[in-house]
Amino acid sequence: MSDHKNFETLVEDLFRHESGKMTAVLTKIFGMKHIDFAEDMVQDTFATAINSWSLNGIPENPSAWLYKVARNKATDQIRRNRFTADLDITEENRQLLSSEYTVELTMNKLWLEDTIKDDLLRMMFACCDDGISIDSQITLVLKTLCGFSTAEIAKALLVNEQTISKRLYRVKEYYRKNDIKPIFPQEHAIRPRVNAVLRSIYLLFNEGYNSTHNSLPIRKDLLNQAIYLCKLLSEHKRTALPEVLAALSLMCFHTARIESRTDENGDLILLADQDRSKWNQELIEQGHHYLNASASGSQLTTYHFEAAIAYEHCKAASIEETNWNQILAYYDIAMGMNPGPIVSLNRMIVFHKVYGLERTRMEIERSPHLANWQSNYLFQSFMGDLLRNEDREMAISHYKKAIKLSQNQAEKRLLQGKIDKITG
Amino acid sequence: MSEFLLLFRGGEGDELRKSPEAWQKHMERWGTWMGELSEQGKMMGAQPLAASGQVVSGQNKIVTDGPFMEGKEMVGGYLMCKAANYDEAMEISKGCPILEFENGIVEVREIQKLEM
């Protein structure tokens, strides 16, 4: 029974990581417009693998085994349609793939480990093309790079399957019409293109993180996939930008604390009440390593601040020992860069920790974001927290507004709990 | 720019095939040679041919089995390429790994335009 379970886990892990690589290579050979075909070939490869492995056991190097099968399938495909095959590869490789003298040699070169990694990055850039909406980008990333099925994407993104199918269909139309190719950006375009990819990866991460459904394994899987993709960017010298390392560090810090964030019923646990012994020290250590590495450039991004703040929380042995002054200092710099209502509101919560109720109230009254905040559940909830010992009626009214504004069932339950505490 | 057909004759690889390593090294040199031609945009196509074959001949269309020649003269494969003239085509041919064999021959023929 446990063998059976191990087998399934192994195949699933392989599928998550190897299907994207194989799709990337096959797409390079057959072209973005044949991405469906490439995906089918990868599915076939796994079907072949499962059949063979369940009979003969798992080979020593399953990845190499998979590449070999996919490589042979691609070679067969080219042989079957030698003169009609619609190949999107360079003219040079096209000639060499068409000749029996060179087809296998050329094919082998296309499947070398280093080449595959580059292909995967090229594919990432194609998935996050500027002409594709951000929702479709993350859909495509999950489908193409992480090997999610349409049903799995729907479950992970809490959207129905039809919507996912439509998104995928439209993106593939876009590729066909605009002849998009998976290529590395030019030197001057690297930074904006990497940032576009990073935005998708981070959104994917937040989908998994900010969720009431994160007891679902598929949602947790989003966190692992986002970290995996970000690591790929961090491992290539052209894409290992400081903001990539900072985002990676931030994701490590958040993931380290995921187990302590909800109780067994899926209810949210406030930072102050979290069991810090559940925090994953290994991930915090990794996050710290990436945070240090991210300080190499002159450019500071919001990822840097969020990571630095998350690290302050991870470092503190208890809520009382948190270095709120340091965190406030980070927020002050972040405000200088991006003085938006959300950053400003988060800063206010920290400001309260440092300066207490009276000064916080004065700051809130003076804030240019006051009108904007009224429709933010976090602000209403924060106001409830501020006033609960001063003015119960006002506090309850703020909590009620917050419940109305929140989309999230676990948050709603948490807020109701706060009201019950005041009235009870 | 003209087009040429290169016919590879002879060059039995039976001895070489006994050592998989030597055989692979040999085939890699074919790959390098054709790779360079492709890179220069001169390669138009190439295929190896099986050792056995059949022929049909005459008005009676008589079919007979091959092989129909001594091994040393048999066509074992072809390549079509572009070259400025025979000089260049011959230079290209000199790089062909079939010449690693004592009886290896590259026969070079220009594609002829047929006037109707």
Coordinates of C-alpha atoms in Angstrom, one line a residue:
Chain A
M1 CA 0.0 0.0 0.0
S2 CA 2.7 2.4 1.0
D3 CA 4.7 1.4 -2.1
H4 CA 1.7 2.2 -4.2
K5 CA 1.5 5.6 -2.5
N6 CA 5.2 6.3 -3.1
F7 CA 4.8 5.4 -6.7
E8 CA 2.0 7.9 -7.2
T9 CA 3.8 10.6 -5.3
L10 CA 6.9 10.1 -7.4
V11 CA 5.0 10.1 -10.7
E12 CA 3.2 13.3 -9.6
D13 CA 6.4 15.1 -8.5
L14 CA 8.0 14.1 -11.8
F15 CA 5.0 15.3 -13.7
R16 CA 5.0 18.6 -12.0
H17 CA 8.7 19.3 -12.8
E18 CA 9.5 17.3 -15.9
S19 CA 6.4 17.9 -18.0
G20 CA 7.2 21.6 -18.3
K21 CA 10.7 20.9 -19.4
M22 CA 9.6 18.3 -22.0
T23 CA 6.8 20.6 -23.3
A24 CA 9.4 23.4 -23.6
V25 CA 11.8 21.3 -25.7
L26 CA 9.0 19.9 -27.8
T27 CA 7.5 23.3 -28.4
K28 CA 10.9 24.5 -29.5
I29 CA 11.0 21.8 -32.1
F30 CA 7.4 21.9 -33.3
G31 CA 6.6 25.6 -32.6
M32 CA 4.3 27.5 -30.2
K33 CA 1.4 27.0 -32.5
H34 CA 1.7 23.3 -31.9
I35 CA 1.8 23.6 -28.1
D36 CA -1.3 21.4 -27.8
F37 CA 0.5 18.7 -29.8
A38 CA 3.6 19.1 -27.5
E39 CA 1.4 18.7 -24.4
D40 CA -0.3 15.6 -25.8
M41 CA 3.1 14.1 -26.5
V42 CA 4.1 14.7 -22.9
Q43 CA 0.9 13.1 -21.7
D44 CA 1.7 10.1 -23.9
T45 CA 5.2 9.9 -22.5
F46 CA 3.9 9.7 -19.0
A47 CA 1.3 7.1 -20.0
T48 CA 4.1 5.0 -21.4
A49 CA 6.2 5.5 -18.3
I50 CA 3.4 4.5 -15.9
N51 CA 2.7 1.4 -17.9
S52 CA 6.3 0.4 -18.0
W53 CA 7.2 1.3 -14.4
S54 CA 4.3 -0.4 -12.8
L55 CA 5.4 -3.6 -14.5
N56 CA 9.2 -3.3 -14.4
G57 CA 9.7 -0.9 -11.4
I58 CA 11.0 2.6 -11.4
P59 CA 14.3 3.1 -13.3
E60 CA 17.3 4.5 -11.7
N61 CA 17.1 7.9 -13.4
P62 CA 13.4 8.4 -14.1
S63 CA 13.9 11.9 -15.6
A64 CA 16.4 10.6 -18.1
W65 CA 14.1 7.8 -18.9
L66 CA 11.3 10.2 -19.6
Y67 CA 13.4 12.4 -21.8
K68 CA 14.5 9.4 -23.8
V69 CA 10.9 8.3 -24.5
A70 CA 9.8 11.9 -25.4
R71 CA 12.9 12.2 -27.6
N72 CA 12.0 9.0 -29.4
K73 CA 8.4 10.1 -29.9
A74 CA 9.6 13.4 -31.4
T75 CA 12.0 11.6 -33.6
D76 CA 9.3 9.2 -34.8
Q77 CA 7.0 12.1 -35.5
I78 CA 9.7 13.8 -37.6
R79 CA 10.4 10.6 -39.5
R80 CA 6.7 10.0 -40.3
N81 CA 6.4 13.5 -41.8
R82 CA 9.9 14.1 -43.0
F83 CA 9.0 16.4 -45.8
T84 CA 5.8 17.9 -44.5
A85 CA 6.7 18.2 -40.8
D86 CA 5.9 21.7 -39.6
L87 CA 9.0 22.4 -37.6
D88 CA 9.6 25.8 -36.0
I89 CA 13.2 25.2 -35.3
T90 CA 16.1 27.1 -36.9
E91 CA 16.7 26.2 -40.6
E92 CA 20.0 24.6 -39.6
N93 CA 18.4 22.2 -37.1
R94 CA 15.5 21.6 -39.5
Q95 CA 17.9 20.3 -42.2
L96 CA 19.8 18.2 -39.6
L97 CA 16.5 16.7 -38.2
S98 CA 15.4 15.8 -41.7
S99 CA 18.4 13.7 -42.5
E100 CA 18.8 10.1 -41.1
Y101 CA 22.5 10.8 -40.9
T102 CA 22.0 13.5 -38.3
V103 CA 18.5 13.2 -36.8
E104 CA 19.5 11.3 -33.7
L105 CA 22.6 13.3 -33.0
T106 CA 20.7 16.5 -33.4
M107 CA 17.8 15.3 -31.3
N108 CA 20.2 14.2 -28.5
K109 CA 21.7 17.7 -28.4
L110 CA 18.2 19.3 -28.0
W111 CA 17.7 17.2 -24.9
L112 CA 20.8 18.0 -22.9
E113 CA 20.1 19.1 -19.3
D114 CA 21.5 22.6 -19.7
T115 CA 19.7 23.3 -23.0
I116 CA 16.4 22.1 -21.4
K117 CA 16.8 24.6 -18.5
D118 CA 17.2 27.4 -21.0
D119 CA 14.2 26.2 -23.0
L120 CA 12.1 26.2 -19.8
L121 CA 13.0 29.9 -19.1
R122 CA 12.3 30.8 -22.7
M123 CA 8.9 29.2 -22.3
M124 CA 8.3 31.2 -19.1
F125 CA 8.8 34.4 -21.0
A126 CA 6.4 33.2 -23.7
C127 CA 3.8 32.4 -21.1
C128 CA 4.1 35.8 -19.6
D129 CA 4.0 37.7 -22.9
D130 CA 2.8 41.3 -22.5
G131 CA -0.1 40.7 -24.8
I132 CA -1.7 38.1 -22.5
S133 CA -3.8 39.1 -19.5
I134 CA -2.4 38.3 -16.0
D135 CA -5.1 35.8 -15.3
S136 CA -4.3 34.0 -18.5
Q137 CA -0.6 34.2 -17.8
I138 CA -0.9 32.3 -14.5
T139 CA -3.3 29.8 -16.1
L140 CA -0.8 29.1 -18.8
V141 CA 2.1 28.9 -16.4
L142 CA 0.3 26.2 -14.4
K143 CA -0.7 24.3 -17.6
T144 CA 2.5 24.5 -19.5
L145 CA 5.2 24.8 -16.9
C146 CA 3.7 22.9 -14.0
G147 CA 1.8 20.2 -15.8
F148 CA -1.6 21.0 -14.2
S149 CA -4.7 19.7 -15.9
T150 CA -7.5 22.0 -16.7
A151 CA -9.5 20.5 -13.8
E152 CA -6.6 21.0 -11.4
I153 CA -6.1 24.7 -12.5
A154 CA -9.8 25.3 -12.0
K155 CA -9.6 23.8 -8.5
A156 CA -6.4 25.7 -7.7
L157 CA -7.6 29.1 -8.9
L158 CA -11.2 28.6 -7.7
V159 CA -12.6 29.3 -11.2
N160 CA -14.7 26.9 -13.2
E161 CA -13.2 24.6 -15.8
Q162 CA -14.9 26.3 -18.8
T163 CA -13.3 29.6 -17.9
I164 CA -9.9 27.9 -17.8
S165 CA -10.5 26.2 -21.2
K166 CA -11.5 29.5 -22.7
R167 CA -8.4 31.3 -21.4
L168 CA -6.2 28.6 -22.7
Y169 CA -7.9 28.6 -26.1
R170 CA -7.6 32.4 -26.4
V171 CA -3.9 32.4 -25.5
K172 CA -3.2 29.7 -28.1
E173 CA -5.0 31.7 -30.7
Y174 CA -2.9 34.7 -29.7
Y175 CA 0.3 32.7 -30.2
R176 CA -0.9 31.5 -33.6
K177 CA -1.9 35.0 -34.8
N178 CA 1.2 36.8 -33.5
D179 CA 3.7 34.0 -34.2
I180 CA 5.1 34.2 -30.7
K181 CA 8.3 32.3 -30.2
P182 CA 9.8 31.2 -26.9
I183 CA 12.9 33.3 -26.9
F184 CA 15.2 35.0 -24.4
P185 CA 14.6 38.7 -24.2
Q186 CA 17.3 41.1 -25.5
E187 CA 19.7 42.4 -22.9
H188 CA 17.9 45.8 -22.5
A189 CA 14.6 44.1 -22.1
I190 CA 15.7 41.5 -19.5
R191 CA 14.6 43.5 -16.4
P192 CA 11.1 44.3 -17.5
R193 CA 10.5 40.8 -18.9
V194 CA 11.8 39.1 -15.8
N195 CA 9.6 41.4 -13.7
A196 CA 6.6 40.4 -15.8
V197 CA 7.4 36.7 -15.1
L198 CA 8.0 37.5 -11.4
R199 CA 4.6 39.2 -11.1
S200 CA 2.8 36.1 -12.4
I201 CA 4.8 33.8 -10.1
Y202 CA 4.0 36.0 -7.1
L203 CA 0.4 36.2 -8.0
L204 CA 0.4 32.4 -8.2
F205 CA 2.0 32.3 -4.8
N206 CA -0.6 34.7 -3.3
E207 CA -3.4 32.6 -4.8
G208 CA -2.1 29.7 -2.7
Y209 CA -1.3 31.8 0.3
N210 CA -4.3 34.1 0.8
S211 CA -6.8 31.3 0.7
T212 CA -9.4 29.9 3.0
H213 CA -9.1 26.7 1.0
N214 CA -5.4 26.3 1.7
S215 CA -6.2 23.0 3.4
L216 CA -6.7 21.7 -0.1
P217 CA -3.4 20.1 -1.2
I218 CA -3.8 21.6 -4.6
R219 CA -3.7 25.1 -3.2
K220 CA -0.6 24.3 -1.2
D221 CA 0.9 23.0 -4.4
L222 CA 0.7 26.5 -5.8
L223 CA 3.2 27.7 -3.1
N224 CA 5.6 24.9 -4.1
Q225 CA 5.2 25.6 -7.8
A226 CA 5.8 29.4 -7.3
I227 CA 8.9 28.7 -5.3
Y228 CA 10.1 26.2 -7.9
L229 CA 9.6 28.6 -10.8
C230 CA 11.3 31.5 -8.9
K231 CA 14.2 29.2 -8.1
L232 CA 14.6 28.5 -11.8
L233 CA 14.9 32.2 -12.5
S234 CA 17.4 32.6 -9.6
E235 CA 19.6 29.8 -11.0
H236 CA 20.3 31.4 -14.4
K237 CA 22.9 34.1 -14.4
R238 CA 20.9 36.3 -16.8
T239 CA 17.7 36.2 -14.8
A240 CA 19.0 36.1 -11.2
L241 CA 18.2 39.7 -10.6
P242 CA 18.0 41.1 -7.0
E243 CA 14.2 41.4 -7.2
V244 CA 14.0 37.7 -8.1
L245 CA 16.1 36.7 -5.0
A246 CA 14.0 39.1 -2.8
A247 CA 10.8 37.6 -4.0
L248 CA 12.1 34.1 -3.5
S249 CA 13.2 35.1 0.0
L250 CA 9.7 36.5 0.7
M251 CA 8.1 33.3 -0.5
C252 CA 10.3 31.2 1.8
F253 CA 9.4 33.3 4.8
H254 CA 5.7 33.1 4.1
T255 CA 5.7 29.4 3.4
A256 CA 7.7 28.7 6.5
R257 CA 4.8 29.9 8.6
I258 CA 1.9 28.4 6.6
E259 CA 1.2 25.5 8.9
S260 CA 0.7 27.8 11.9
R261 CA -1.7 30.1 10.0
T262 CA -4.8 28.1 10.2
D263 CA -6.3 25.7 12.8
E264 CA -7.6 22.2 12.1
N265 CA -11.0 23.7 11.0
G266 CA -9.3 26.0 8.5
D267 CA -9.9 29.0 10.6
L268 CA -7.2 31.8 10.5
I269 CA -4.9 32.2 13.5
L270 CA -3.7 35.7 14.2
L271 CA 0.1 36.3 14.2
A272 CA 0.0 37.0 17.9
D273 CA -1.6 33.6 18.6
Q274 CA 0.4 31.5 16.2
D275 CA 2.5 28.6 17.5
R276 CA 5.9 29.7 16.5
S277 CA 7.4 26.3 17.1
K278 CA 5.6 25.2 14.0
W279 CA 7.5 27.6 11.8
N280 CA 9.9 25.8 9.4
Q281 CA 13.4 27.0 10.4
E282 CA 15.0 25.4 7.4
L283 CA 12.8 27.6 5.1
I284 CA 13.5 30.7 7.2
E285 CA 17.2 29.9 6.9
Q286 CA 16.9 29.6 3.1
G287 CA 14.8 32.8 3.0
H288 CA 17.6 34.6 4.9
H289 CA 20.2 33.4 2.5
Y290 CA 18.2 34.7 -0.5
L291 CA 17.5 38.0 1.3
N292 CA 21.2 38.5 1.8
A293 CA 21.9 37.6 -1.8
S294 CA 19.2 40.0 -3.0
A295 CA 21.1 43.0 -1.5
S296 CA 23.7 42.9 -4.3
G297 CA 22.2 45.5 -6.6
S298 CA 21.5 49.2 -6.1
Q299 CA 17.8 48.7 -6.8
L300 CA 15.4 48.2 -4.0
T301 CA 12.0 46.8 -4.9
T302 CA 8.8 46.2 -2.9
Y303 CA 9.8 42.5 -2.8
H304 CA 12.9 43.6 -0.8
F305 CA 10.8 45.5 1.8
E306 CA 8.2 42.8 2.1
A307 CA 11.0 40.2 2.6
A308 CA 12.8 42.3 5.1
I309 CA 9.6 42.8 7.1
A310 CA 8.7 39.1 6.9
Y311 CA 12.2 38.3 8.2
E312 CA 11.7 40.6 11.2
H313 CA 8.6 38.5 12.1
C314 CA 10.4 35.2 11.5
K315 CA 13.3 36.3 13.7
A316 CA 11.1 37.2 16.7
A317 CA 10.7 34.5 19.3
S318 CA 7.3 35.9 20.3
I319 CA 5.0 38.7 19.3
E320 CA 6.3 40.9 22.2
E321 CA 9.9 40.5 21.0
T322 CA 9.1 41.7 17.5
N323 CA 11.2 44.7 16.5
W324 CA 8.3 47.0 15.6
N325 CA 10.6 50.0 15.3
Q326 CA 12.7 48.3 12.6
I327 CA 9.5 47.2 10.8
L328 CA 8.2 50.7 10.9
A329 CA 11.4 52.0 9.5
Y330 CA 11.1 49.6 6.6
Y331 CA 7.5 50.8 6.0
D332 CA 8.7 54.4 6.0
I333 CA 11.1 53.7 3.2
A334 CA 8.4 51.6 1.4
M335 CA 6.1 54.6 1.7
G336 CA 8.7 56.8 0.0
M337 CA 8.7 54.4 -3.0
N338 CA 5.1 53.5 -3.3
P339 CA 2.8 55.7 -1.1
G340 CA -0.4 53.8 -2.0
P341 CA -3.3 53.2 0.3
I342 CA -2.5 49.5 1.1
V343 CA 1.1 50.1 2.1
S344 CA 0.0 53.1 4.1
L345 CA -2.6 51.1 5.9
N346 CA -0.2 48.3 6.7
R347 CA 2.2 50.9 8.0
M348 CA -0.5 52.4 10.2
I349 CA -1.0 49.0 11.9
V350 CA 2.7 48.9 12.7
F351 CA 2.7 52.5 13.7
H352 CA 0.1 51.6 16.3
K353 CA 2.4 48.9 17.8
V354 CA 5.1 51.5 18.2
Y355 CA 3.2 54.7 19.2
G356 CA -0.1 53.5 20.7
L357 CA -3.7 54.5 20.2
E358 CA -3.7 58.3 20.5
R359 CA -1.0 59.1 17.9
T360 CA -2.4 56.4 15.6
R361 CA -5.8 58.0 15.6
M362 CA -4.3 61.4 14.8
E363 CA -2.3 59.8 11.9
I364 CA -5.4 58.1 10.5
E365 CA -7.4 61.4 10.7
R366 CA -4.7 63.1 8.8
S367 CA -4.2 60.4 6.1
P368 CA -5.0 61.3 2.5
H369 CA -6.2 57.7 2.1
L370 CA -8.9 57.9 4.7
A371 CA -11.8 58.0 2.2
N372 CA -10.2 55.1 0.2
W373 CA -9.8 53.0 3.3
Q374 CA -13.5 53.1 4.2
S375 CA -14.2 50.3 1.7
N376 CA -11.2 48.2 2.8
Y377 CA -12.1 45.3 5.1
L378 CA -8.6 45.4 6.7
F379 CA -9.1 49.0 7.7
Q380 CA -12.5 48.4 9.2
S381 CA -11.1 45.4 11.1
F382 CA -8.1 47.5 12.3
M383 CA -10.5 50.2 13.5
G384 CA -12.5 47.6 15.4
D385 CA -9.3 46.4 17.1
L386 CA -8.3 50.0 17.9
L387 CA -11.6 50.9 19.5
R388 CA -12.7 47.7 21.2
N389 CA -11.6 48.8 24.6
E390 CA -12.7 52.5 24.1
D391 CA -16.0 52.3 22.3
R392 CA -17.6 48.9 22.0
E393 CA -20.5 50.1 19.8
M394 CA -18.2 51.8 17.3
A395 CA -15.9 48.7 17.4
I396 CA -18.7 46.4 16.6
S397 CA -20.0 48.6 13.8
H398 CA -16.5 48.6 12.3
Y399 CA -16.2 44.8 12.5
K400 CA -19.6 44.4 10.9
K401 CA -18.5 46.6 8.0
A402 CA -15.4 44.5 7.7
I403 CA -17.5 41.3 7.6
K404 CA -19.5 42.8 4.8
L405 CA -16.5 43.8 2.8
S406 CA -14.5 40.6 3.2
Q407 CA -14.8 37.9 0.5
N408 CA -13.1 35.3 2.6
Q409 CA -15.1 32.9 4.8
A410 CA -12.3 32.3 7.3
E411 CA -11.8 36.1 7.7
K412 CA -15.6 36.5 8.3
R413 CA -15.5 33.9 11.0
L414 CA -12.5 35.5 12.6
L415 CA -14.2 38.9 12.7
Q416 CA -17.5 37.4 14.0
G417 CA -15.4 35.8 16.8
K418 CA -14.1 39.3 17.7
I419 CA -17.6 40.7 17.9
D420 CA -18.7 37.7 20.1
K421 CA -15.8 38.4 22.4
I422 CA -16.9 42.0 22.9
T423 CA -20.6 41.2 23.4
G424 CA -20.1 38.0 25.2
Chain B
M1 CA 25.0 29.5 -56.9
S2 CA 24.6 26.0 -58.3
E3 CA 23.2 22.8 -56.8
F4 CA 25.1 19.6 -56.5
L5 CA 24.4 15.9 -55.7
L6 CA 27.0 14.1 -53.8
L7 CA 26.8 10.3 -54.0
F8 CA 28.7 8.4 -51.4
R9 CA 30.1 5.1 -52.7
G10 CA 31.9 2.3 -51.1
G11 CA 33.3 2.9 -47.6
E12 CA 32.1 -0.3 -45.9
G13 CA 31.6 0.3 -42.2
D14 CA 31.3 -3.3 -41.2
E15 CA 34.6 -3.4 -39.3
L16 CA 33.8 0.0 -37.7
R17 CA 30.4 -1.1 -36.5
K18 CA 32.0 -3.8 -34.4
S19 CA 33.1 -1.1 -32.0
P20 CA 30.1 1.0 -30.9
E21 CA 32.4 3.7 -29.6
A22 CA 34.4 4.0 -32.8
W23 CA 31.1 3.9 -34.8
Q24 CA 29.6 6.7 -32.8
K25 CA 32.7 8.9 -33.2
H26 CA 32.5 8.3 -36.9
M27 CA 28.9 9.2 -37.1
E28 CA 29.5 12.3 -35.0
R29 CA 32.0 13.4 -37.7
W30 CA 29.2 13.1 -40.3
G31 CA 27.1 15.2 -38.0
T32 CA 29.8 17.9 -37.7
W33 CA 30.4 17.9 -41.4
M34 CA 26.7 18.3 -42.2
G35 CA 26.2 20.7 -39.3
E36 CA 28.8 23.1 -40.8
L37 CA 27.1 22.9 -44.2
S38 CA 23.7 23.6 -42.6
E39 CA 25.2 26.5 -40.7
Q40 CA 26.4 28.0 -43.9
G41 CA 23.0 27.5 -45.4
K42 CA 24.3 25.2 -48.1
M43 CA 22.8 21.9 -47.0
M44 CA 19.6 20.9 -49.0
G45 CA 19.1 17.3 -47.8
A46 CA 20.9 14.1 -47.2
Q47 CA 20.0 10.4 -46.5
P48 CA 21.8 7.2 -46.1
L49 CA 20.6 4.2 -48.2
A50 CA 20.0 0.6 -47.2
A51 CA 22.5 -1.9 -48.6
S52 CA 19.8 -4.1 -50.3
G53 CA 17.6 -2.9 -53.1
Q54 CA 15.7 -3.8 -56.3
V55 CA 15.9 -2.6 -59.9
V56 CA 13.4 -2.5 -62.6
S57 CA 14.8 -2.3 -66.2
G58 CA 13.9 -2.2 -69.8
Q59 CA 10.7 -1.9 -71.7
N60 CA 9.6 -5.2 -70.2
K61 CA 10.1 -3.6 -66.8
I62 CA 11.9 -6.6 -65.4
V63 CA 12.3 -6.5 -61.6
T64 CA 15.4 -8.0 -60.1
D65 CA 16.9 -8.0 -56.6
G66 CA 20.0 -6.1 -55.7
P67 CA 22.7 -5.8 -54.7
F68 CA 23.7 -5.1 -58.3
M69 CA 27.3 -4.0 -57.8
E70 CA 30.4 -4.7 -55.9
G71 CA 30.2 -3.2 -52.4
K72 CA 33.0 -0.7 -53.1
E73 CA 31.0 0.9 -55.8
M74 CA 27.6 0.8 -54.3
V75 CA 25.8 4.1 -53.4
G76 CA 25.5 4.2 -49.7
G77 CA 23.9 7.6 -49.4
Y78 CA 23.5 11.1 -50.9
L79 CA 23.7 14.7 -50.0
M80 CA 22.4 17.7 -51.9
C81 CA 24.0 21.0 -51.4
K82 CA 24.6 24.5 -52.8
A83 CA 28.0 25.6 -54.0
A84 CA 29.3 28.4 -56.2
N85 CA 31.0 26.0 -58.6
Y86 CA 32.7 22.6 -58.9
D87 CA 35.8 23.9 -57.0
E88 CA 33.7 24.7 -54.0
A89 CA 31.7 21.5 -54.3
M90 CA 34.9 19.5 -54.4
E91 CA 36.2 21.3 -51.3
I92 CA 33.0 20.4 -49.5
S93 CA 33.3 16.8 -50.6
K94 CA 36.8 16.5 -49.3
G95 CA 35.4 16.9 -45.8
C96 CA 33.1 13.9 -46.2
P97 CA 33.9 11.2 -43.6
I98 CA 33.4 8.5 -46.2
L99 CA 36.9 9.3 -47.3
E100 CA 38.1 7.9 -43.9
F101 CA 37.8 4.5 -45.6
E102 CA 40.3 3.5 -48.2
N103 CA 37.7 2.6 -50.8
G104 CA 35.4 5.6 -50.0
I105 CA 34.4 7.7 -53.0
V106 CA 32.4 10.9 -53.3
E107 CA 30.9 11.3 -56.7
V108 CA 29.9 14.9 -57.4
R109 CA 27.3 15.8 -60.0
E110 CA 25.8 19.2 -60.7
I111 CA 22.1 19.4 -61.0
Q112 CA 21.3 20.2 -64.6
K113 CA 18.7 22.6 -65.9
L114 CA 16.6 20.7 -68.5
E115 CA 15.7 22.9 -71.5
M116 CA 12.3 21.9 -72.8

